[in-house]
Coordinates of C-alpha atoms in Angstrom, one line a residue:
Chain A
M1095 CA -55.4 -1.1 -70.8
A1096 CA -57.8 -3.7 -69.4
E1097 CA -55.0 -5.7 -68.0
L1098 CA -53.6 -2.5 -66.3
T1099 CA -56.9 -1.9 -64.4
A1100 CA -57.0 -5.5 -63.4
V1101 CA -53.6 -5.2 -61.8
Q1102 CA -54.6 -1.8 -60.3
D1103 CA -57.8 -3.3 -58.8
L1104 CA -55.8 -5.9 -57.1
N1105 CA -53.0 -3.7 -56.1
K1106 CA -54.5 -0.7 -54.7
G1107 CA -55.7 -2.5 -51.5
L1108 CA -52.2 -3.6 -50.8
V1109 CA -50.5 -0.3 -50.2
R1110 CA -52.1 2.9 -51.7
E1111 CA -55.5 2.2 -50.3
N1112 CA -54.5 -0.2 -47.6
P1113 CA -57.7 -0.6 -45.5
L1114 CA -56.1 -0.7 -42.1
F1115 CA -53.1 1.8 -42.4
V1116 CA -54.6 4.3 -45.0
L1117 CA -58.4 3.9 -44.7
V1118 CA -58.3 3.1 -41.0
L1119 CA -61.1 0.5 -41.2
G1120 CA -61.4 -2.8 -39.4
T1121 CA -59.4 -1.5 -36.4
C1122 CA -61.0 -3.8 -33.8
P1123 CA -59.7 -7.1 -34.9
A1124 CA -56.4 -5.4 -35.8
L1125 CA -55.9 -4.6 -32.2
A1126 CA -57.5 -7.7 -30.6
L1127 CA -56.2 -10.4 -32.7
T1128 CA -52.6 -9.5 -33.4
T1129 CA -51.1 -11.1 -30.4
T1130 CA -49.8 -14.0 -32.7
V1131 CA -49.0 -14.2 -36.4
V1132 CA -51.3 -17.3 -36.8
N1133 CA -54.4 -15.5 -35.4
A1134 CA -53.7 -12.4 -37.5
L1135 CA -53.4 -14.5 -40.7
G1136 CA -56.4 -16.5 -39.8
M1137 CA -58.5 -13.5 -39.4
G1138 CA -57.1 -12.0 -42.5
L1139 CA -58.0 -15.0 -44.6
A1140 CA -61.6 -15.1 -43.0
V1141 CA -62.0 -11.3 -44.0
T1142 CA -60.6 -11.9 -47.4
F1143 CA -63.0 -14.8 -48.1
V1144 CA -66.1 -12.7 -46.9
L1145 CA -65.0 -9.6 -48.9
A1146 CA -64.4 -11.5 -52.1
M1147 CA -67.7 -13.5 -51.9
S1148 CA -69.8 -10.6 -50.9
N1149 CA -68.3 -8.3 -53.5
V1150 CA -69.0 -11.0 -56.1
A1151 CA -72.6 -11.5 -54.9
I1152 CA -73.3 -7.8 -54.7
S1153 CA -71.9 -7.1 -58.1
L1154 CA -74.0 -9.8 -59.5
L1155 CA -77.2 -8.5 -57.7
R1156 CA -76.4 -4.8 -58.4
K1157 CA -79.0 -4.3 -61.1
V1158 CA -81.7 -6.3 -59.1
I1159 CA -81.3 -4.4 -55.8
P1160 CA -83.2 -1.1 -55.7
S1161 CA -80.8 1.5 -54.4
E1162 CA -83.4 2.6 -51.5
V1163 CA -83.2 -0.7 -49.8
R1164 CA -79.5 -1.5 -50.8
I1165 CA -78.0 -1.2 -47.3
P1166 CA -80.2 -3.8 -45.6
A1167 CA -79.7 -6.2 -48.7
Y1168 CA -75.9 -5.8 -48.5
I1169 CA -76.1 -6.5 -44.7
V1170 CA -78.0 -9.7 -45.3
V1171 CA -75.7 -11.0 -48.1
I1172 CA -72.6 -10.1 -45.9
A1173 CA -74.0 -11.6 -42.8
S1174 CA -74.8 -14.8 -44.7
F1175 CA -71.2 -15.3 -46.0
V1176 CA -69.9 -14.3 -42.4
T1177 CA -72.2 -17.1 -40.7
M1178 CA -70.9 -19.5 -43.5
V1179 CA -67.3 -18.8 -42.5
D1180 CA -68.2 -19.0 -38.8
M1181 CA -69.7 -22.6 -39.2
L1182 CA -66.9 -23.9 -41.6
M1183 CA -64.2 -22.6 -39.3
E1184 CA -65.8 -24.2 -36.2
A1185 CA -65.9 -27.6 -38.1
Y1186 CA -62.5 -27.7 -39.6
F1187 CA -60.2 -25.2 -37.8
L1188 CA -61.6 -25.4 -34.1
S1189 CA -58.6 -24.0 -32.2
L1190 CA -58.3 -21.1 -34.5
Y1191 CA -62.1 -20.5 -34.3
Q1192 CA -61.7 -20.5 -30.5
A1193 CA -58.9 -18.1 -30.6
L1194 CA -60.6 -15.6 -32.9
G1195 CA -63.9 -15.9 -30.8
V1196 CA -66.6 -13.2 -31.2
F1197 CA -64.5 -11.4 -33.9
I1198 CA -65.6 -13.8 -36.6
P1199 CA -69.4 -12.9 -36.3
L1200 CA -68.3 -9.4 -36.0
I1201 CA -66.9 -9.4 -39.5
V1202 CA -70.5 -8.4 -40.4
V1203 CA -70.0 -4.9 -39.0
N1204 CA -66.4 -4.6 -40.3
C1205 CA -66.6 -1.3 -42.3
I1206 CA -64.3 -2.6 -45.0
I1207 CA -66.9 -5.0 -46.3
L1208 CA -69.8 -2.7 -46.4
G1209 CA -67.6 0.0 -47.6
R1210 CA -66.4 -2.0 -50.6
A1211 CA -69.9 -3.3 -51.4
E1212 CA -71.1 0.3 -51.6
A1213 CA -68.1 2.1 -53.2
F1214 CA -67.0 -0.6 -55.7
A1215 CA -69.0 -3.8 -56.1
A1216 CA -72.4 -1.8 -56.5
K1217 CA -70.8 0.0 -59.5
N1218 CA -68.6 -2.6 -61.1
G1219 CA -68.7 -6.0 -62.9
L1220 CA -68.1 -9.3 -61.3
W1221 CA -64.5 -9.8 -62.4
R1222 CA -63.3 -6.3 -61.2
S1223 CA -65.2 -6.7 -58.0
L1224 CA -63.7 -10.0 -57.2
L1225 CA -60.2 -8.7 -57.8
D1226 CA -61.1 -5.6 -55.7
G1227 CA -62.2 -7.8 -52.8
L1228 CA -59.2 -10.0 -53.0
G1229 CA -56.9 -7.1 -53.2
M1230 CA -58.5 -5.3 -50.2
G1231 CA -58.5 -8.6 -48.3
L1232 CA -54.9 -9.4 -48.9
G1233 CA -54.0 -5.8 -48.0
Y1234 CA -55.8 -6.1 -44.7
M1235 CA -54.2 -9.4 -44.0
L1236 CA -50.8 -8.1 -44.8
A1237 CA -51.3 -5.2 -42.3
L1238 CA -52.6 -7.6 -39.6
G1239 CA -49.7 -9.8 -40.3
S1240 CA -47.1 -7.0 -39.9
M1241 CA -48.6 -5.9 -36.6
A1242 CA -48.7 -9.4 -35.3
L1243 CA -45.1 -10.0 -36.4
I1244 CA -43.9 -7.2 -34.2
R1245 CA -46.1 -8.0 -31.2
E1246 CA -45.5 -11.7 -31.2
V1247 CA -41.7 -11.4 -31.6
L1248 CA -41.2 -8.7 -29.0
G1249 CA -44.0 -9.7 -26.6
N1250 CA -43.7 -13.5 -26.7
G1251 CA -40.2 -14.1 -28.1
T1252 CA -41.6 -16.4 -30.6
L1253 CA -42.7 -16.5 -34.3
L1254 CA -45.6 -18.6 -35.6
S1255 CA -46.4 -20.0 -32.2
G1256 CA -49.2 -22.5 -32.4
T1257 CA -47.9 -24.2 -35.5
P1258 CA -45.2 -26.8 -36.0
L1259 CA -43.0 -24.2 -37.4
E1260 CA -42.8 -22.3 -34.1
M1261 CA -39.5 -20.8 -33.6
V1262 CA -37.8 -18.7 -30.8
V1263 CA -36.4 -15.5 -32.2
F1264 CA -34.0 -14.0 -29.7
G1265 CA -33.2 -17.0 -27.6
E1266 CA -34.8 -18.8 -24.6
G1267 CA -33.6 -16.0 -22.1
F1268 CA -35.6 -13.4 -23.9
K1269 CA -38.6 -15.7 -24.4
A1270 CA -38.7 -16.2 -20.6
N1271 CA -38.7 -12.4 -20.0
P1272 CA -40.0 -10.7 -23.3
V1273 CA -41.5 -7.2 -23.5
L1274 CA -44.8 -8.3 -22.2
V1275 CA -46.7 -5.1 -22.6
M1276 CA -46.6 -5.8 -26.4
V1277 CA -49.0 -8.7 -26.2
L1278 CA -51.1 -6.8 -23.7
P1279 CA -53.9 -4.2 -24.7
P1280 CA -51.6 -1.1 -24.5
G1281 CA -49.1 -2.8 -26.9
A1282 CA -51.7 -3.2 -29.5
F1283 CA -52.4 0.6 -29.5
L1284 CA -48.7 1.4 -29.4
T1285 CA -47.7 -1.0 -32.3
F1286 CA -50.6 0.4 -34.3
G1287 CA -49.7 4.0 -33.7
L1288 CA -46.0 3.5 -34.6
L1289 CA -46.8 1.5 -37.8
M1290 CA -49.2 4.4 -38.6
V1291 CA -46.0 6.7 -38.5
G1292 CA -44.4 4.5 -41.0
A1293 CA -47.5 4.3 -43.1
N1294 CA -47.8 8.0 -43.2
R1295 CA -44.0 8.5 -44.1
L1296 CA -44.4 6.0 -47.1
R1297 CA -47.4 7.7 -48.4
R1298 CA -45.9 11.1 -48.2
S1299 CA -42.7 10.3 -50.1
Chain B
M1356 CA -96.6 1.6 -54.7
K1357 CA -95.0 -0.4 -57.4
A1358 CA -91.5 0.4 -56.1
E1359 CA -92.4 -0.6 -52.6
I1360 CA -93.5 -4.1 -53.7
R1361 CA -90.3 -4.4 -55.6
W1362 CA -88.3 -3.5 -52.4
I1363 CA -90.2 -6.2 -50.4
V1364 CA -89.9 -8.9 -53.1
V1365 CA -86.1 -8.2 -53.5
L1366 CA -85.5 -8.2 -49.8
T1367 CA -87.7 -11.2 -49.0
S1368 CA -86.0 -13.2 -51.9
I1369 CA -82.5 -12.4 -50.6
C1370 CA -83.4 -13.3 -47.0
A1371 CA -85.1 -16.5 -48.2
V1372 CA -82.0 -17.5 -50.3
S1373 CA -79.6 -16.7 -47.4
A1374 CA -81.6 -18.6 -44.8
G1375 CA -81.8 -21.6 -47.2
L1376 CA -78.2 -21.6 -47.9
L1377 CA -77.3 -21.2 -44.2
G1378 CA -79.6 -24.1 -43.3
L1379 CA -77.9 -26.2 -45.8
V1380 CA -74.3 -25.2 -44.6
N1381 CA -75.6 -25.8 -40.9
S1382 CA -76.8 -29.2 -41.7
L1383 CA -73.5 -30.1 -43.5
T1384 CA -71.3 -28.8 -40.6
T1385 CA -73.2 -30.0 -37.5
A1386 CA -71.6 -33.5 -37.5
P1387 CA -68.0 -32.2 -38.2
I1388 CA -68.3 -29.6 -35.5
A1389 CA -69.5 -32.2 -33.0
A1390 CA -66.5 -34.5 -34.2
A1391 CA -64.0 -31.6 -33.8
R1392 CA -65.1 -30.8 -30.3
A1393 CA -65.0 -34.5 -29.3
Q1394 CA -61.6 -34.8 -30.9
T1395 CA -60.1 -32.0 -29.0
T1396 CA -61.3 -33.5 -25.6
L1397 CA -60.1 -36.9 -26.7
D1398 CA -56.6 -35.3 -27.6
A1399 CA -56.4 -33.8 -24.1
V1400 CA -57.4 -37.1 -22.5
Q1401 CA -54.7 -38.9 -24.6
T1402 CA -52.0 -36.6 -23.5
V1403 CA -52.5 -36.9 -19.8
L1404 CA -52.9 -40.6 -19.4
P1405 CA -50.2 -43.4 -19.7
A1406 CA -50.6 -46.0 -22.6
F1407 CA -54.1 -47.5 -22.8
D1408 CA -56.1 -49.6 -25.2
R1409 CA -59.7 -49.0 -24.2
L1410 CA -61.3 -45.9 -22.9
A1411 CA -64.6 -45.2 -21.1
G1412 CA -66.2 -41.7 -21.6
P1413 CA -68.0 -39.7 -19.0
E1414 CA -71.5 -41.2 -20.1
S1415 CA -70.3 -44.9 -19.8
V1416 CA -68.6 -44.0 -16.6
R1417 CA -71.7 -42.6 -15.1
T1418 CA -73.7 -45.6 -16.3
A1419 CA -71.2 -48.1 -14.7
L1420 CA -71.3 -46.1 -11.4
G1421 CA -75.0 -45.8 -11.5
E1422 CA -74.8 -42.1 -10.7
A1423 CA -76.1 -39.7 -13.3
D1424 CA -74.6 -36.6 -11.8
A1425 CA -71.0 -38.0 -11.3
P1426 CA -68.3 -35.4 -12.4
P1427 CA -67.0 -35.9 -16.0
M1428 CA -64.3 -38.8 -15.9
Y1429 CA -62.6 -40.8 -18.6
A1430 CA -61.4 -44.3 -17.4
A1431 CA -58.5 -45.7 -19.4
F1432 CA -57.9 -49.5 -19.5
Q1433 CA -54.9 -51.5 -20.6
E1434 CA -55.6 -55.2 -21.2
G1435 CA -58.6 -55.0 -19.0
K1436 CA -56.8 -53.3 -16.1
L1437 CA -57.7 -49.8 -15.0
V1438 CA -54.5 -47.7 -15.7
G1439 CA -55.5 -44.1 -15.4
V1440 CA -58.4 -41.7 -14.9
A1441 CA -58.7 -38.2 -16.6
L1442 CA -61.0 -35.7 -15.0
E1443 CA -62.1 -32.4 -16.4
V1444 CA -61.9 -29.9 -13.6
S1445 CA -62.3 -26.0 -13.6
D1446 CA -61.3 -23.6 -11.0
A1447 CA -62.9 -20.1 -10.9
G1448 CA -60.2 -18.6 -8.9
G1449 CA -57.8 -17.6 -11.6
F1450 CA -56.6 -14.0 -12.2
G1451 CA -58.9 -13.5 -15.2
G1452 CA -61.6 -15.9 -14.3
E1453 CA -62.2 -19.6 -14.8
V1454 CA -59.3 -21.9 -15.8
S1455 CA -60.2 -25.4 -16.8
Y1456 CA -57.8 -28.4 -16.9
M1457 CA -57.7 -32.0 -17.8
V1458 CA -56.0 -33.8 -15.0
G1459 CA -54.6 -37.4 -15.4
L1460 CA -54.4 -39.7 -12.3
L1461 CA -53.1 -43.0 -11.7
P1462 CA -55.0 -45.7 -9.7
D1463 CA -52.2 -45.6 -7.2
G1464 CA -53.1 -42.0 -6.3
K1465 CA -50.2 -40.4 -8.2
V1466 CA -50.5 -37.5 -10.7
H1467 CA -49.6 -38.4 -14.2
A1468 CA -50.0 -35.0 -16.1
L1469 CA -52.3 -32.1 -16.5
R1470 CA -53.2 -30.0 -19.3
V1471 CA -54.9 -26.6 -19.6
L1472 CA -58.1 -26.6 -21.5
G1473 CA -59.0 -23.1 -21.5
H1474 CA -58.0 -19.9 -19.5
K1475 CA -58.3 -16.2 -19.5
E1476 CA -55.1 -15.4 -17.7
T1477 CA -52.8 -12.6 -18.6
P1478 CA -50.6 -13.4 -21.6
G1479 CA -47.0 -14.0 -20.9
L1480 CA -47.6 -14.3 -17.0
G1481 CA -50.6 -16.5 -16.1
S1482 CA -50.8 -18.0 -19.5
K1483 CA -47.5 -19.8 -18.7
L1484 CA -49.8 -22.4 -16.9
A1485 CA -49.9 -24.1 -20.2
D1486 CA -46.1 -24.5 -20.4
E1487 CA -44.5 -27.9 -20.0
K1488 CA -42.0 -26.3 -17.4
F1489 CA -44.9 -25.6 -14.9
S1490 CA -47.1 -28.6 -15.5
S1491 CA -44.3 -31.2 -15.4
Q1492 CA -43.6 -30.5 -11.8
F1493 CA -46.8 -32.4 -10.9
K1494 CA -45.7 -35.7 -12.7
G1495 CA -45.5 -38.6 -10.4
L1496 CA -46.5 -36.6 -7.2
V1497 CA -48.5 -38.2 -4.5
V1498 CA -51.3 -35.9 -3.4
P1499 CA -51.0 -35.5 0.5
A1500 CA -54.2 -35.5 2.5
E1501 CA -54.1 -31.8 2.9
G1502 CA -53.7 -31.4 -0.7
L1503 CA -50.9 -29.9 -3.0
K1504 CA -49.8 -26.3 -2.4
V1505 CA -47.5 -23.7 -3.9
T1506 CA -44.4 -22.9 -2.0
K1507 CA -45.7 -19.7 -0.9
D1508 CA -48.5 -21.4 0.9
G1509 CA -46.0 -23.9 2.5
G1510 CA -46.2 -26.6 -0.2
T1511 CA -43.9 -27.9 -2.9
I1512 CA -45.1 -26.6 -6.1
Q1513 CA -43.1 -23.8 -7.6
A1514 CA -45.5 -21.1 -8.8
I1515 CA -45.0 -19.3 -12.0
T1516 CA -43.0 -16.0 -11.3
G1517 CA -45.5 -13.2 -11.0
A1518 CA -48.6 -15.6 -11.3
T1519 CA -49.2 -17.1 -8.0
I1520 CA -52.8 -16.7 -8.3
S1521 CA -52.9 -18.5 -11.6
S1522 CA -50.6 -21.1 -10.3
R1523 CA -53.0 -21.9 -7.4
T1524 CA -55.7 -22.8 -9.9
A1525 CA -53.6 -25.8 -10.9
T1526 CA -52.9 -27.1 -7.3
R1527 CA -56.6 -26.6 -6.4
S1528 CA -57.7 -28.3 -9.6
V1529 CA -55.3 -31.3 -9.0
N1530 CA -56.6 -31.6 -5.3
Q1531 CA -60.2 -31.6 -6.5
A1532 CA -59.6 -34.2 -9.2
M1533 CA -57.9 -36.4 -6.6
E1534 CA -60.6 -36.0 -4.2
T1535 CA -63.1 -37.1 -6.9
L1536 CA -61.1 -40.0 -7.8
R1537 CA -60.8 -41.3 -4.2
K1538 CA -64.5 -41.1 -3.9
Y1539 CA -65.0 -43.4 -7.0
L1540 CA -61.8 -45.3 -7.4
Q1541 CA -63.2 -48.5 -5.9
R1542 CA -66.0 -48.7 -8.3
L1543 CA -64.3 -47.4 -11.5
P1544 CA -63.0 -50.8 -12.9
A1545 CA -66.7 -51.6 -13.4
A1546 CA -66.5 -49.0 -16.3
G1547 CA -64.1 -51.5 -18.1
A1548 CA -67.1 -53.4 -19.6
Q1549 CA -68.2 -50.4 -21.5
A1550 CA -65.0 -49.1 -22.6
Q1551 CA -64.5 -48.4 -26.3
P1552 CA -61.4 -49.6 -28.1
T1553 CA -59.2 -46.4 -28.3
Q1554 CA -55.4 -46.0 -28.7
G1555 CA -53.5 -43.4 -26.8
G1556 CA -51.7 -42.2 -24.0
S1557 CA -48.2 -43.2 -24.9
R1558 CA -47.1 -39.6 -25.1
G1559 CA -47.6 -39.1 -21.5
Chain C
M859 CA -75.1 -18.3 -14.9
E860 CA -76.1 -18.0 -11.2
L861 CA -75.2 -14.7 -9.4
S862 CA -75.7 -13.5 -5.9
V863 CA -76.8 -9.8 -5.3
A864 CA -73.1 -8.9 -4.8
G865 CA -72.5 -10.8 -8.1
Y866 CA -74.6 -8.4 -9.9
F867 CA -72.6 -5.5 -8.7
Q868 CA -69.5 -7.3 -9.6
L869 CA -70.9 -7.8 -13.1
I870 CA -71.4 -4.1 -13.4
F871 CA -67.9 -3.3 -12.3
W872 CA -66.4 -5.9 -14.4
A873 CA -68.2 -4.7 -17.5
V874 CA -67.4 -1.0 -16.9
F875 CA -63.8 -1.2 -15.8
V876 CA -62.0 -4.5 -15.9
N877 CA -63.3 -5.8 -19.2
N878 CA -63.8 -2.4 -20.8
F879 CA -65.2 -2.5 -24.2
I880 CA -62.7 -0.2 -25.8
L881 CA -59.5 -0.7 -23.8
A882 CA -59.6 -4.4 -23.0
Q883 CA -61.9 -6.0 -25.5
F884 CA -61.2 -3.8 -28.5
L885 CA -64.9 -3.2 -29.4
G886 CA -66.1 0.0 -30.9
I887 CA -62.6 1.3 -31.8
C888 CA -63.8 3.0 -35.1
P889 CA -66.1 5.5 -33.3
F890 CA -63.6 5.7 -30.3
L891 CA -61.0 7.0 -32.9
G892 CA -63.4 9.0 -35.0
V893 CA -65.7 10.8 -32.5
S894 CA -63.4 11.6 -29.7
K895 CA -62.1 14.9 -30.8
K896 CA -64.5 17.0 -28.7
I897 CA -66.0 16.3 -25.3
E898 CA -69.5 17.4 -26.5
S899 CA -69.7 15.2 -29.5
S900 CA -68.3 12.3 -27.6
M901 CA -71.0 12.7 -25.0
G902 CA -73.6 12.7 -27.6
M903 CA -72.2 9.6 -29.1
G904 CA -71.9 8.0 -25.8
I905 CA -75.5 8.6 -24.7
A906 CA -76.7 7.3 -28.2
V907 CA -74.6 4.1 -27.7
V908 CA -75.7 3.5 -24.2
F909 CA -79.3 3.7 -25.2
V910 CA -79.0 1.6 -28.4
I911 CA -76.9 -1.2 -26.5
T912 CA -79.2 -1.5 -23.6
V913 CA -82.4 -1.7 -25.6
S914 CA -80.8 -4.0 -28.2
S915 CA -79.4 -6.4 -25.5
V916 CA -83.0 -6.7 -24.2
I917 CA -84.5 -7.4 -27.8
T918 CA -81.9 -9.7 -28.9
W919 CA -81.9 -11.7 -25.7
L920 CA -85.7 -12.3 -26.1
L921 CA -85.4 -13.1 -29.7
Y922 CA -82.7 -15.6 -29.3
H923 CA -84.1 -17.4 -26.1
L924 CA -87.9 -17.3 -27.1
L925 CA -87.5 -17.8 -31.0
L926 CA -84.1 -18.8 -32.5
A927 CA -83.1 -21.3 -29.8
P928 CA -86.3 -23.2 -29.4
L929 CA -86.7 -23.5 -33.1
G930 CA -83.1 -24.7 -33.5
L931 CA -82.2 -21.7 -35.7
S932 CA -79.4 -20.3 -33.4
F933 CA -77.1 -20.4 -36.4
L934 CA -79.2 -17.4 -37.8
K935 CA -78.2 -15.3 -34.8
T936 CA -75.6 -12.9 -36.5
I937 CA -78.0 -12.0 -39.3
V938 CA -81.1 -11.6 -37.1
F939 CA -79.2 -9.6 -34.7
I940 CA -77.6 -7.2 -37.1
L941 CA -81.0 -6.6 -38.9
V942 CA -82.6 -5.9 -35.4
I943 CA -79.9 -3.5 -34.6
A944 CA -80.2 -1.6 -37.9
A945 CA -84.0 -1.4 -37.7
L946 CA -83.7 -0.4 -34.0
V947 CA -81.3 2.4 -34.9
Q948 CA -83.7 3.6 -37.6
F949 CA -86.6 3.5 -35.2
V950 CA -84.8 5.3 -32.5
E951 CA -83.9 8.0 -35.1
M952 CA -87.6 8.5 -36.1
V953 CA -88.8 8.6 -32.5
I954 CA -86.2 11.1 -31.3
K955 CA -86.9 13.3 -34.4
K956 CA -90.6 13.3 -33.6
L957 CA -90.5 13.7 -29.9
S958 CA -87.5 16.0 -29.3
P959 CA -86.0 17.9 -32.2
G960 CA -83.4 19.4 -29.8
L961 CA -82.1 15.9 -28.9
F962 CA -82.2 14.9 -32.5
Q963 CA -80.0 17.7 -33.4
A964 CA -77.6 16.6 -30.7
L965 CA -77.6 12.8 -31.5
G966 CA -78.9 12.7 -34.9
I967 CA -75.6 12.4 -36.8
Y968 CA -74.2 9.7 -34.4
L969 CA -77.2 7.4 -34.8
P970 CA -76.5 5.9 -38.3
L971 CA -72.9 5.3 -37.3
I972 CA -74.1 3.1 -34.5
T973 CA -75.3 0.2 -36.8
T974 CA -71.8 -0.5 -37.8
N975 CA -70.3 0.0 -34.2
C976 CA -69.2 -3.6 -33.4
A977 CA -69.7 -2.8 -29.8
V978 CA -73.6 -3.1 -30.2
L979 CA -73.5 -6.5 -32.1
G980 CA -70.5 -7.5 -29.8
A981 CA -72.6 -7.0 -26.7
A982 CA -75.5 -8.9 -28.0
L983 CA -73.4 -11.8 -29.0
L984 CA -71.2 -11.9 -25.9
A985 CA -74.4 -12.0 -23.6
I986 CA -75.6 -15.1 -25.5
Q987 CA -72.0 -16.7 -25.5
K988 CA -71.7 -16.2 -21.7
D989 CA -75.0 -17.6 -21.1
F990 CA -76.6 -14.6 -19.2
N991 CA -80.1 -14.6 -18.1
F992 CA -82.4 -11.7 -18.9
L993 CA -81.5 -9.5 -16.1
Q994 CA -77.8 -10.2 -16.5
S995 CA -78.0 -9.3 -20.2
L996 CA -79.8 -6.2 -19.5
L997 CA -77.1 -5.1 -16.8
Y998 CA -74.2 -6.3 -19.0
G999 CA -75.5 -4.4 -22.1
F1000 CA -76.0 -1.1 -19.9
A1001 CA -72.8 -1.4 -17.9
A1002 CA -70.6 -2.2 -20.9
S1003 CA -72.0 0.7 -22.9
V1004 CA -71.5 2.9 -20.0
G1005 CA -67.8 1.8 -19.9
F1006 CA -67.7 2.6 -23.6
A1007 CA -69.1 6.1 -23.0
L1008 CA -66.9 6.8 -20.1
V1009 CA -63.7 6.0 -22.0
L1010 CA -64.9 7.9 -25.0
V1011 CA -65.4 11.1 -23.0
V1012 CA -62.3 10.7 -20.8
F1013 CA -60.3 10.3 -24.1
A1014 CA -62.0 13.1 -25.8
G1015 CA -60.7 15.3 -22.8
I1016 CA -57.2 14.0 -23.3
R1017 CA -57.4 14.8 -27.1
Q1018 CA -58.8 18.2 -26.7
R1019 CA -55.8 19.1 -24.5
M1020 CA -53.3 17.4 -26.8
D1021 CA -54.7 19.4 -29.7
T1022 CA -54.6 22.8 -28.2
T1023 CA -52.0 23.0 -25.4
T1024 CA -49.1 20.9 -26.5
E1025 CA -46.8 20.9 -29.4
T1026 CA -46.9 17.4 -31.0
P1027 CA -44.0 16.6 -33.3
A1028 CA -45.2 16.5 -36.9
F1029 CA -44.6 12.9 -37.5
L1030 CA -46.8 11.9 -34.8
R1031 CA -49.6 14.3 -35.4
G1032 CA -53.2 13.0 -36.1
M1033 CA -53.8 9.2 -35.8
P1034 CA -50.4 8.1 -34.5
V1035 CA -50.4 10.3 -31.3
T1036 CA -54.0 9.4 -30.8
L1037 CA -53.2 5.7 -30.8
V1038 CA -50.1 6.2 -28.5
A1039 CA -52.3 8.2 -26.0
A1040 CA -54.9 5.4 -26.1
G1041 CA -52.2 2.9 -25.4
I1042 CA -51.2 4.9 -22.2
L1043 CA -55.0 5.0 -21.1
S1044 CA -55.2 1.3 -21.7
L1045 CA -52.2 0.8 -19.6
A1046 CA -53.9 2.7 -16.7
F1047 CA -57.0 0.4 -17.1
L1048 CA -54.8 -2.6 -16.9
G1049 CA -54.6 -1.7 -13.1
F1050 CA -58.3 -3.0 -12.9
A1051 CA -57.2 -6.5 -14.4
G1052 CA -58.1 -9.2 -11.9
M1053 CA -60.0 -7.1 -9.4
V1054 CA -63.2 -8.7 -10.3
K1055 CA -63.8 -12.0 -12.1
M1056 CA -66.7 -13.2 -14.1

């Protein structure tokens, strides 16, 4: 039984309670940073790290923090991990850091993180909170990645651009004249909307 | 009252621990951040210059020229001879705002290469400034007295389709870099004494 | 950053239309999708956001330039800013409750949502990043939040019509059609691109 819950804690964020497509949280970076797969996965990793760490810290502190002041306490904990990620990325992944820009410090106000702290980590033990954070983070990363896959391939004609693995998907002709609107702001809303149709379908069936 | 004291104690301790931890991480990352930023600039310098074995950064160049407010220039030397100068130039006339370039020039007044350092141009149109296809046009060009221009303005540079405004930032930046170089070229070899051993430039 | 008098007007135009928080920068998408079903409620939210962003831009600018930067503590800006914003929202809530119960009834439910609106923290951080002076920060915060409120209200109008007068196919109902409509509105705002540069 214990093993079953562990799998469930990890799994639920991937599909059933996917933070982006089901809970509709963390929409700002999902629209802004999904122009390339690399940016999307980088953001997904940063969120996963913050989510897992803050879930662990809050689960450890859950008996110490009085419930009346829990929100400011959570905010300080989350903001600390975000600032750490901010500094570490600037030091070791400078070009990704520059591409993600202001959305790294804005992880602080990403509702997924405060939401999981409040709904899960504050009530559960360390181990389960860690799994929950990892599962939700990976689910978010998966969602960002799938949006970016569509936008980068159609809007830029490439895949994994910005890495040595960069490839041209539909040939050079398409790359020269891609469906530009996909990498522009309107394409972000359209892609998100159409993926939402798919997600709703999946959930209903 | 007891409850309030507990709130204050808990919140203050959490803030103190966070601030302490962040101070620690900050002191550990300050040096790597500076190094990473310097490396990015150096990478750009290396891609726009021919092979060199010694490089003088903007500070050394300023000292050698005796001008504290000279524009940022990187002077590259091979076996003691000035072989190229890289200049950081930015142009505010882009479609989305400022576009900044690293322009590599040769002492004989030809363009060697240019590279976009940062831009806010439209993805897929103006962003093609960064493509090799556009920037390679400049290689080996002699900048005429009236400056390089895009074909639409009666010049020779083929603008990116649908992004003439973005393309003009490149011609203007190269012209500006060349103007700066002409002003300082005679005195630049003096910076050779302060150049640090640095490999690079072979890729250009 | 140095700006001429005309430059200040350009800054306002740029923040409201060209670099609109919602449609170009993607800040504050959660309240945009959540509180845009009715024109009245979107107006309430819009006014509350304009107020909080304008005041918080002023406070965070002062804190950063008078306290954090001189002490070499600029790395603490995210934590300090978010705490200031949370406290400010609480404070505004208390003041409005006391001074004008009518206004509190209209705005009250939106105020707690503003703390986690990334447009507020985003405006504060971007003003620092762009090296704005005091007046520029104030104008930027005000103009960007007016742009936010404007799009929120315009979009609420679109959604109200969509919900009442047209037959939306079942598979698009709810969030998908909302996002597609937002995409079309964003396409319209793309026309402002490049009109003013900052």
